[in-house]
mmCIF file of C-alpha atoms in Angstrom:
data_model
loop_
_atom_site.group_PDB
_atom_site.id
_atom_site.type_symbol
_atom_site.label_atom_id
_atom_site.label_comp_id
_atom_site.label_asym_id
_atom_site.label_seq_id
_atom_site.Cartn_x
_atom_site.Cartn_y
_atom_site.Cartn_z
ATOM 1 C CA UNK A 952 2.963 -20.367 18.493
ATOM 2 C CA UNK A 953 0.411 -17.877 17.170
ATOM 3 C CA UNK A 954 -0.074 -14.924 19.469
ATOM 4 C CA UNK A 955 -3.369 -13.215 20.102
ATOM 5 C CA UNK A 956 -3.944 -10.008 18.133
ATOM 6 C CA UNK A 957 -4.060 -7.094 20.552
ATOM 7 C CA UNK A 958 -5.206 -3.579 19.807
ATOM 8 C CA UNK A 959 -4.759 -1.016 22.552
ATOM 9 C CA UNK A 960 -6.467 2.346 22.657
ATOM 10 C CA UNK A 961 -4.464 5.383 21.696
ATOM 11 C CA UNK A 962 -1.468 3.811 19.976
ATOM 12 C CA UNK A 963 -3.230 1.076 17.993
ATOM 13 C CA UNK A 964 -0.349 -1.171 19.093
ATOM 14 C CA UNK A 965 -0.436 -4.642 17.619
ATOM 15 C CA UNK A 966 1.416 -7.663 18.940
ATOM 16 C CA UNK A 967 2.754 -9.027 15.661
ATOM 17 C CA UNK A 968 6.388 -9.813 16.421
ATOM 18 C CA UNK A 969 8.023 -7.999 13.505
ATOM 19 C CA UNK A 970 11.306 -7.585 15.355
ATOM 20 C CA UNK A 971 14.237 -7.587 12.911
ATOM 21 C CA UNK A 972 11.970 -8.022 9.894
ATOM 22 C CA UNK A 973 13.097 -6.005 6.881
ATOM 23 C CA UNK A 974 10.251 -4.262 5.053
ATOM 24 C CA UNK A 975 10.037 -2.212 1.863
ATOM 25 C CA UNK A 976 6.970 -0.038 1.275
ATOM 26 C CA UNK A 977 6.478 1.698 -2.067
ATOM 27 C CA UNK A 978 4.409 4.861 -2.165
ATOM 28 C CA UNK A 979 5.233 5.191 1.509
ATOM 29 C CA UNK A 980 5.584 8.949 1.867
ATOM 30 C CA UNK A 981 1.871 9.640 2.404
ATOM 31 C CA UNK A 982 -1.493 8.154 3.333
ATOM 32 C CA UNK A 983 -1.836 4.406 3.792
ATOM 33 C CA UNK A 984 1.780 3.711 2.874
ATOM 34 C CA UNK A 985 3.065 6.194 5.433
ATOM 35 C CA UNK A 986 0.782 4.817 8.140
ATOM 36 C CA UNK A 987 1.871 1.266 7.308
ATOM 37 C CA UNK A 988 5.482 2.353 7.705
ATOM 38 C CA UNK A 989 4.661 3.834 11.117
ATOM 39 C CA UNK A 990 2.868 0.754 12.412
ATOM 40 C CA UNK A 991 5.462 -1.688 11.077
ATOM 41 C CA UNK A 992 8.242 0.370 12.617
ATOM 42 C CA UNK A 993 6.452 0.420 15.971
ATOM 43 C CA UNK A 994 6.108 -3.362 15.705
ATOM 44 C CA UNK A 995 9.874 -3.689 15.381
ATOM 45 C CA UNK A 996 10.407 -3.920 11.625
ATOM 46 C CA UNK A 997 13.239 -2.079 9.908
ATOM 47 C CA UNK A 998 11.403 -0.071 7.266
ATOM 48 C CA UNK A 999 12.596 1.313 3.945
ATOM 49 C CA UNK A 1000 10.270 3.649 2.048
ATOM 50 C CA UNK A 1001 10.410 3.970 -1.735
ATOM 51 C CA UNK A 1002 8.818 7.008 -3.407
ATOM 52 C CA UNK A 1003 9.608 9.489 -6.168
ATOM 53 C CA UNK A 1004 9.615 12.837 -4.372
ATOM 54 C CA UNK A 1005 12.730 13.220 -2.226
ATOM 55 C CA UNK A 1006 11.400 16.262 -0.373
ATOM 56 C CA UNK A 1007 8.270 14.352 0.684
ATOM 57 C CA UNK A 1008 10.394 11.359 1.642
ATOM 58 C CA UNK A 1009 12.632 13.445 3.882
ATOM 59 C CA UNK A 1010 9.617 15.046 5.557
ATOM 60 C CA UNK A 1011 8.021 11.633 6.143
ATOM 61 C CA UNK A 1012 11.274 10.210 7.490
ATOM 62 C CA UNK A 1013 11.552 13.047 10.008
ATOM 63 C CA UNK A 1014 7.919 12.706 11.122
ATOM 64 C CA UNK A 1015 8.022 8.923 11.496
ATOM 65 C CA UNK A 1016 11.340 8.850 13.307
ATOM 66 C CA UNK A 1017 9.975 11.431 15.745
ATOM 67 C CA UNK A 1018 6.801 9.389 16.305
ATOM 68 C CA UNK A 1019 8.395 5.953 16.583
ATOM 69 C CA UNK A 1020 11.926 6.680 17.803
ATOM 70 C CA UNK A 1021 13.015 4.179 15.136
ATOM 71 C CA UNK A 1022 15.208 4.775 12.091
ATOM 72 C CA UNK A 1023 13.466 4.904 8.713
ATOM 73 C CA UNK A 1024 15.441 4.499 5.481
ATOM 74 C CA UNK A 1025 14.275 6.332 2.361
ATOM 75 C CA UNK A 1026 14.991 5.817 -1.336
ATOM 76 C CA UNK A 1027 13.954 8.167 -4.126
ATOM 77 C CA UNK A 1028 12.780 5.658 -6.732
ATOM 78 C CA UNK A 1029 10.340 5.641 -9.645
ATOM 79 C CA UNK A 1030 8.822 2.146 -9.616
ATOM 80 C CA UNK A 1031 8.366 2.327 -13.390
ATOM 81 C CA UNK A 1032 12.164 2.218 -13.733
ATOM 82 C CA UNK A 1033 13.255 -1.399 -13.337
ATOM 83 C CA UNK A 1034 16.964 -0.584 -13.199
ATOM 84 C CA UNK A 1035 16.486 1.973 -10.408
ATOM 85 C CA UNK A 1036 14.376 -0.503 -8.459
ATOM 86 C CA UNK A 1037 17.051 -3.182 -8.707
ATOM 87 C CA UNK A 1038 19.701 -0.727 -7.517
ATOM 88 C CA UNK A 1039 17.629 0.454 -4.530
ATOM 89 C CA UNK A 1040 16.581 -3.063 -3.490
ATOM 90 C CA UNK A 1041 20.202 -4.223 -3.678
ATOM 91 C CA UNK A 1042 21.137 -1.336 -1.371
ATOM 92 C CA UNK A 1043 18.503 -2.450 1.145
ATOM 93 C CA UNK A 1044 19.797 -6.029 0.992
ATOM 94 C CA UNK A 1045 23.439 -4.967 1.301
ATOM 95 C CA UNK A 1046 22.574 -2.994 4.428
ATOM 96 C CA UNK A 1047 20.181 -5.470 6.067
ATOM 97 C CA UNK A 1048 21.246 -8.816 4.523
ATOM 98 C CA UNK A 1049 17.660 -9.753 3.573
ATOM 99 C CA UNK A 1050 14.118 -8.642 2.763
ATOM 100 C CA UNK A 1051 11.119 -10.161 4.555
ATOM 101 C CA UNK A 1052 8.209 -7.913 3.573
ATOM 102 C CA UNK A 1053 7.167 -5.999 0.463
ATOM 103 C CA UNK A 1054 4.155 -3.687 0.297
ATOM 104 C CA UNK A 1055 3.351 -2.529 -3.245
ATOM 105 C CA UNK A 1056 1.451 0.697 -2.601
ATOM 106 C CA UNK A 1057 2.635 3.055 -5.361
ATOM 107 C CA UNK A 1058 -0.015 4.749 -7.496
ATOM 108 C CA UNK A 1059 -3.078 6.970 -7.122
ATOM 109 C CA UNK A 1060 -6.492 6.976 -8.757
ATOM 110 C CA UNK A 1061 -6.694 7.863 -12.446
ATOM 111 C CA UNK A 1062 -10.285 7.530 -13.664
ATOM 112 C CA UNK A 1063 -11.596 8.788 -16.996
ATOM 113 C CA UNK A 1064 -14.378 8.178 -19.533
ATOM 114 C CA UNK A 1065 -13.245 5.589 -22.053
ATOM 115 C CA UNK A 1066 -13.279 8.091 -24.944
ATOM 116 C CA UNK A 1067 -10.832 10.338 -23.073
ATOM 117 C CA UNK A 1068 -8.174 7.663 -22.597
ATOM 118 C CA UNK A 1069 -4.825 8.325 -24.278
ATOM 119 C CA UNK A 1070 -1.757 6.117 -24.609
ATOM 120 C CA UNK A 1071 0.006 8.349 -22.080
ATOM 121 C CA UNK A 1072 -2.769 8.043 -19.472
ATOM 122 C CA UNK A 1073 -2.943 4.279 -19.908
ATOM 123 C CA UNK A 1074 0.783 3.581 -19.944
ATOM 124 C CA UNK A 1075 1.491 5.814 -16.940
ATOM 125 C CA UNK A 1076 -1.145 4.095 -14.796
ATOM 126 C CA UNK A 1077 -0.264 0.544 -15.793
ATOM 127 C CA UNK A 1078 3.433 1.357 -15.575
ATOM 128 C CA UNK A 1079 3.128 2.482 -11.964
ATOM 129 C CA UNK A 1080 0.529 0.081 -10.592
ATOM 130 C CA UNK A 1081 1.178 -3.114 -12.544
ATOM 131 C CA UNK A 1082 4.700 -3.024 -13.947
ATOM 132 C CA UNK A 1083 5.944 -1.315 -10.801
ATOM 133 C CA UNK A 1084 4.541 -4.142 -8.677
ATOM 134 C CA UNK A 1085 6.030 -6.765 -10.999
ATOM 135 C CA UNK A 1086 9.460 -5.108 -10.952
ATOM 136 C CA UNK A 1087 9.411 -4.900 -7.151
ATOM 137 C CA UNK A 1088 8.390 -8.545 -6.795
ATOM 138 C CA UNK A 1089 11.134 -9.644 -9.177
ATOM 139 C CA UNK A 1090 13.683 -7.642 -7.188
ATOM 140 C CA UNK A 1091 12.815 -8.976 -3.708
ATOM 141 C CA UNK A 1092 11.875 -12.604 -4.386
ATOM 142 C CA UNK A 1093 15.469 -13.937 -4.640
ATOM 143 C CA UNK A 1094 16.134 -12.701 -1.095
ATOM 144 C CA UNK A 1095 12.836 -14.144 0.159
ATOM 145 C CA UNK A 1096 13.650 -17.511 -1.427
ATOM 146 C CA UNK A 1097 17.003 -17.458 0.328
ATOM 147 C CA UNK A 1098 15.248 -16.651 3.628
ATOM 148 C CA UNK A 1099 12.813 -19.525 3.140
ATOM 149 C CA UNK A 1100 9.813 -17.216 3.594
ATOM 150 C CA UNK A 1101 8.372 -13.798 2.852
ATOM 151 C CA UNK A 1102 5.210 -11.742 2.576
ATOM 152 C CA UNK A 1103 4.078 -9.537 -0.308
ATOM 153 C CA UNK A 1104 1.008 -7.307 -0.020
ATOM 154 C CA UNK A 1105 -0.281 -5.582 -3.148
ATOM 155 C CA UNK A 1106 -2.568 -2.595 -2.590
ATOM 156 C CA UNK A 1107 -5.468 -2.478 -5.045
ATOM 157 C CA UNK A 1108 -9.132 -1.427 -4.848
ATOM 158 C CA UNK A 1109 -12.562 -3.099 -4.899
ATOM 159 C CA UNK A 1110 -12.924 -1.445 -8.311
ATOM 160 C CA UNK A 1111 -10.601 -4.128 -9.608
ATOM 161 C CA UNK A 1112 -13.360 -6.654 -8.840
ATOM 162 C CA UNK A 1113 -16.417 -4.599 -9.810
ATOM 163 C CA UNK A 1114 -15.594 -1.638 -12.027
ATOM 164 C CA UNK A 1115 -17.780 1.441 -12.178
ATOM 165 C CA UNK A 1116 -18.378 3.712 -15.142
ATOM 166 C CA UNK A 1117 -15.604 6.107 -16.145
ATOM 167 C CA UNK A 1118 -12.953 4.333 -14.054
ATOM 168 C CA UNK A 1119 -10.405 3.420 -16.738
ATOM 169 C CA UNK A 1120 -7.433 3.011 -16.397
ATOM 170 C CA UNK A 1121 -7.500 2.592 -12.606
ATOM 171 C CA UNK A 1122 -10.034 -0.250 -12.612
ATOM 172 C CA UNK A 1123 -8.085 -2.073 -15.331
ATOM 173 C CA UNK A 1124 -4.755 -1.737 -13.497
ATOM 174 C CA UNK A 1125 -6.323 -2.815 -10.206
ATOM 175 C CA UNK A 1126 -7.973 -5.860 -11.785
ATOM 176 C CA UNK A 1127 -4.576 -6.815 -13.173
ATOM 177 C CA UNK A 1128 -3.056 -6.324 -9.713
ATOM 178 C CA UNK A 1129 -5.575 -8.721 -8.181
ATOM 179 C CA UNK A 1130 -4.834 -11.293 -10.882
ATOM 180 C CA UNK A 1131 -1.098 -10.774 -10.337
ATOM 181 C CA UNK A 1132 -1.619 -11.491 -6.652
ATOM 182 C CA UNK A 1133 -3.287 -14.847 -7.265
ATOM 183 C CA UNK A 1134 -0.819 -15.937 -9.932
ATOM 184 C CA UNK A 1135 2.264 -15.086 -7.880
ATOM 185 C CA UNK A 1136 0.770 -16.568 -4.699
ATOM 186 C CA UNK A 1137 0.347 -19.885 -6.494
ATOM 187 C CA UNK A 1138 3.808 -19.723 -8.032
ATOM 188 C CA UNK A 1139 5.711 -18.691 -4.907
ATOM 189 C CA UNK A 1140 3.917 -20.864 -2.355
ATOM 190 C CA UNK A 1141 6.538 -23.615 -2.666
ATOM 191 C CA UNK A 1142 9.062 -21.143 -1.267
ATOM 192 C CA UNK A 1143 6.791 -20.217 1.670
ATOM 193 C CA UNK A 1144 6.273 -16.749 0.201
ATOM 194 C CA UNK A 1145 2.749 -15.451 0.747
ATOM 195 C CA UNK A 1146 1.103 -12.933 -1.585
ATOM 196 C CA UNK A 1147 -2.143 -11.102 -0.798
ATOM 197 C CA UNK A 1148 -3.926 -7.952 -1.879
ATOM 198 C CA UNK A 1149 -5.745 -5.386 0.230
ATOM 199 C CA UNK A 1150 -8.493 -3.667 -1.764
ATOM 200 C CA UNK A 1151 -8.893 -0.220 -0.235
ATOM 201 C CA UNK A 1152 -11.984 1.955 -0.577
ATOM 202 C CA UNK A 1153 -12.350 5.617 0.382
ATOM 203 C CA UNK A 1154 -9.624 6.746 2.782
ATOM 204 C CA UNK A 1155 -8.274 10.082 3.921
ATOM 205 C CA UNK A 1156 -5.249 10.544 1.692
ATOM 206 C CA UNK A 1157 -3.111 12.949 -0.259
ATOM 207 C CA UNK A 1158 -5.096 12.537 -3.454
ATOM 208 C CA UNK A 1159 -8.320 13.542 -1.691
ATOM 209 C CA UNK A 1160 -6.597 16.494 -0.016
ATOM 210 C CA UNK A 1161 -5.538 17.694 -3.469
ATOM 211 C CA UNK A 1162 -9.122 17.342 -4.650
ATOM 212 C CA UNK A 1163 -10.290 19.361 -1.638
ATOM 213 C CA UNK A 1164 -7.732 22.075 -2.375
ATOM 214 C CA UNK A 1165 -9.093 22.391 -5.908
ATOM 215 C CA UNK A 1166 -12.694 22.621 -4.670
ATOM 216 C CA UNK A 1167 -12.022 25.380 -2.132
ATOM 217 C CA UNK A 1168 -10.675 27.591 -4.889
ATOM 218 C CA UNK A 1169 -14.330 28.163 -5.787
ATOM 219 C CA UNK A 1170 -16.013 27.121 -2.514
ATOM 220 C CA UNK A 1171 -13.914 28.829 0.134
ATOM 221 C CA UNK A 1172 -16.342 28.049 2.980
ATOM 222 C CA UNK A 1173 -16.060 24.265 2.624
ATOM 223 C CA UNK A 1174 -14.106 22.725 5.504
ATOM 224 C CA UNK A 1175 -12.017 19.565 5.171
ATOM 225 C CA UNK A 1176 -14.356 17.783 7.610
ATOM 226 C CA UNK A 1177 -17.385 18.731 5.507
ATOM 227 C CA UNK A 1178 -15.576 17.509 2.410
ATOM 228 C CA UNK A 1179 -14.823 14.100 3.946
ATOM 229 C CA UNK A 1180 -18.324 13.823 5.434
ATOM 230 C CA UNK A 1181 -19.827 14.297 1.987
ATOM 231 C CA UNK A 1182 -17.343 11.882 0.411
ATOM 232 C CA UNK A 1183 -18.207 9.120 2.874
ATOM 233 C CA UNK A 1184 -21.960 9.655 3.219
ATOM 234 C CA UNK A 1185 -22.844 6.538 1.188
ATOM 235 C CA UNK A 1186 -20.427 4.181 2.942
ATOM 236 C CA UNK A 1187 -22.591 1.631 4.841
ATOM 237 C CA UNK A 1188 -20.285 1.330 7.855
ATOM 238 C CA UNK A 1189 -20.529 4.633 9.697
ATOM 239 C CA UNK A 1190 -21.216 6.796 6.640
ATOM 240 C CA UNK A 1191 -17.618 7.920 6.743
ATOM 241 C CA UNK A 1192 -14.275 7.836 4.969
ATOM 242 C CA UNK A 1193 -11.693 5.457 6.413
ATOM 243 C CA UNK A 1194 -8.647 6.446 8.437
ATOM 244 C CA UNK A 1195 -5.301 5.356 6.979
ATOM 245 C CA UNK A 1196 -4.432 3.244 10.023
ATOM 246 C CA UNK A 1197 -7.549 1.111 9.464
ATOM 247 C CA UNK A 1198 -6.019 -0.181 6.237
ATOM 248 C CA UNK A 1199 -2.437 -0.095 7.502
ATOM 249 C CA UNK A 1200 -3.245 -2.355 10.464
ATOM 250 C CA UNK A 1201 -4.538 -5.069 8.125
ATOM 251 C CA UNK A 1202 -1.559 -4.682 5.792
ATOM 252 C CA UNK A 1203 0.782 -5.084 8.753
ATOM 253 C CA UNK A 1204 -1.126 -8.122 10.015
ATOM 254 C CA UNK A 1205 -0.955 -9.815 6.601
ATOM 255 C CA UNK A 1206 2.785 -9.139 6.568
ATOM 256 C CA UNK A 1207 3.284 -10.911 9.884
ATOM 257 C CA UNK A 1208 3.631 -14.558 10.868
ATOM 258 C CA UNK A 1209 0.166 -14.425 12.433
ATOM 259 C CA UNK A 1210 -1.179 -14.535 8.861
ATOM 260 C CA UNK A 1211 0.949 -17.576 8.029
ATOM 261 C CA UNK A 1212 -1.941 -19.503 6.407
ATOM 262 C CA UNK A 1213 -3.318 -16.595 4.364
ATOM 263 C CA UNK A 1214 -2.192 -16.310 0.750
ATOM 264 C CA UNK A 1215 -3.706 -15.604 -2.647
ATOM 265 C CA UNK A 1216 -6.644 -13.651 -1.271
ATOM 266 C CA UNK A 1217 -8.077 -10.173 -1.897
ATOM 267 C CA UNK A 1218 -9.598 -8.466 1.146
ATOM 268 C CA UNK A 1219 -11.854 -5.416 0.849
ATOM 269 C CA UNK A 1220 -11.293 -2.634 3.378
ATOM 270 C CA UNK A 1221 -14.020 -0.230 2.347
ATOM 271 C CA UNK A 1222 -16.657 -0.026 5.071
ATOM 272 C CA UNK A 1223 -18.853 -2.452 3.144
ATOM 273 C CA UNK A 1224 -19.218 -0.128 0.151
ATOM 274 C CA UNK A 1225 -18.255 -2.581 -2.582
ATOM 275 C CA UNK A 1226 -21.039 -4.613 -4.286
ATOM 276 C CA UNK A 1227 -18.772 -7.685 -4.251
ATOM 277 C CA UNK A 1228 -16.912 -9.595 -1.542
#
């Protein structure tokens, strides 16, 4: 029986029945990934976060466990390293016996003019966003097949559908991620494994905070609120930048049984900013 989606003020509590679901979130130590980990944990899932920086992981673990009163497992993993991924995923399976949910969220924006692109820039971006997602999918699918179901959510951007100028390699990697979503959704449907992508627009995140920190080196009077207000001024819905939980709530919903008939789709979460649906 499909339950009604409920959002309550204050805690943004959803009623998604993720009790005893085992979830892995890559890039989960900050921003949308971190908020997804929080919401999934509050919904009852047992969450493992994969990220490179152990110090950031430990800080996130402490914060989330304090907020949710639930245990969060962390793994220092570079998603470009297939062997390390396999080892970490096997550890999650050995501890929890299965994997139900994968959120591929690793990677930040890397946008350059085409004439500035180097092999290093290109390979690093594709390695993290595309190969990393492929390696993670390959690692978790055997467990999902054994379960008889599973949900995979790839995080991309609307730029993967409609690329702007000077957005390589990000737009290329994101377009590939959207294509990967459709191909794997079609392939894995016979095993009741759903695959979707959430295309995120402008959100408050670590990469924008770093940009702000660079700006205030020369413009010391600029506040973080002023920075975000300027960043979101052209977004049709509210002329604002999104909050991480606004993307994380959708990611969590798509990971749940309430989205049992949704697969192979790419949903924009960008305040209506993208020129394409």
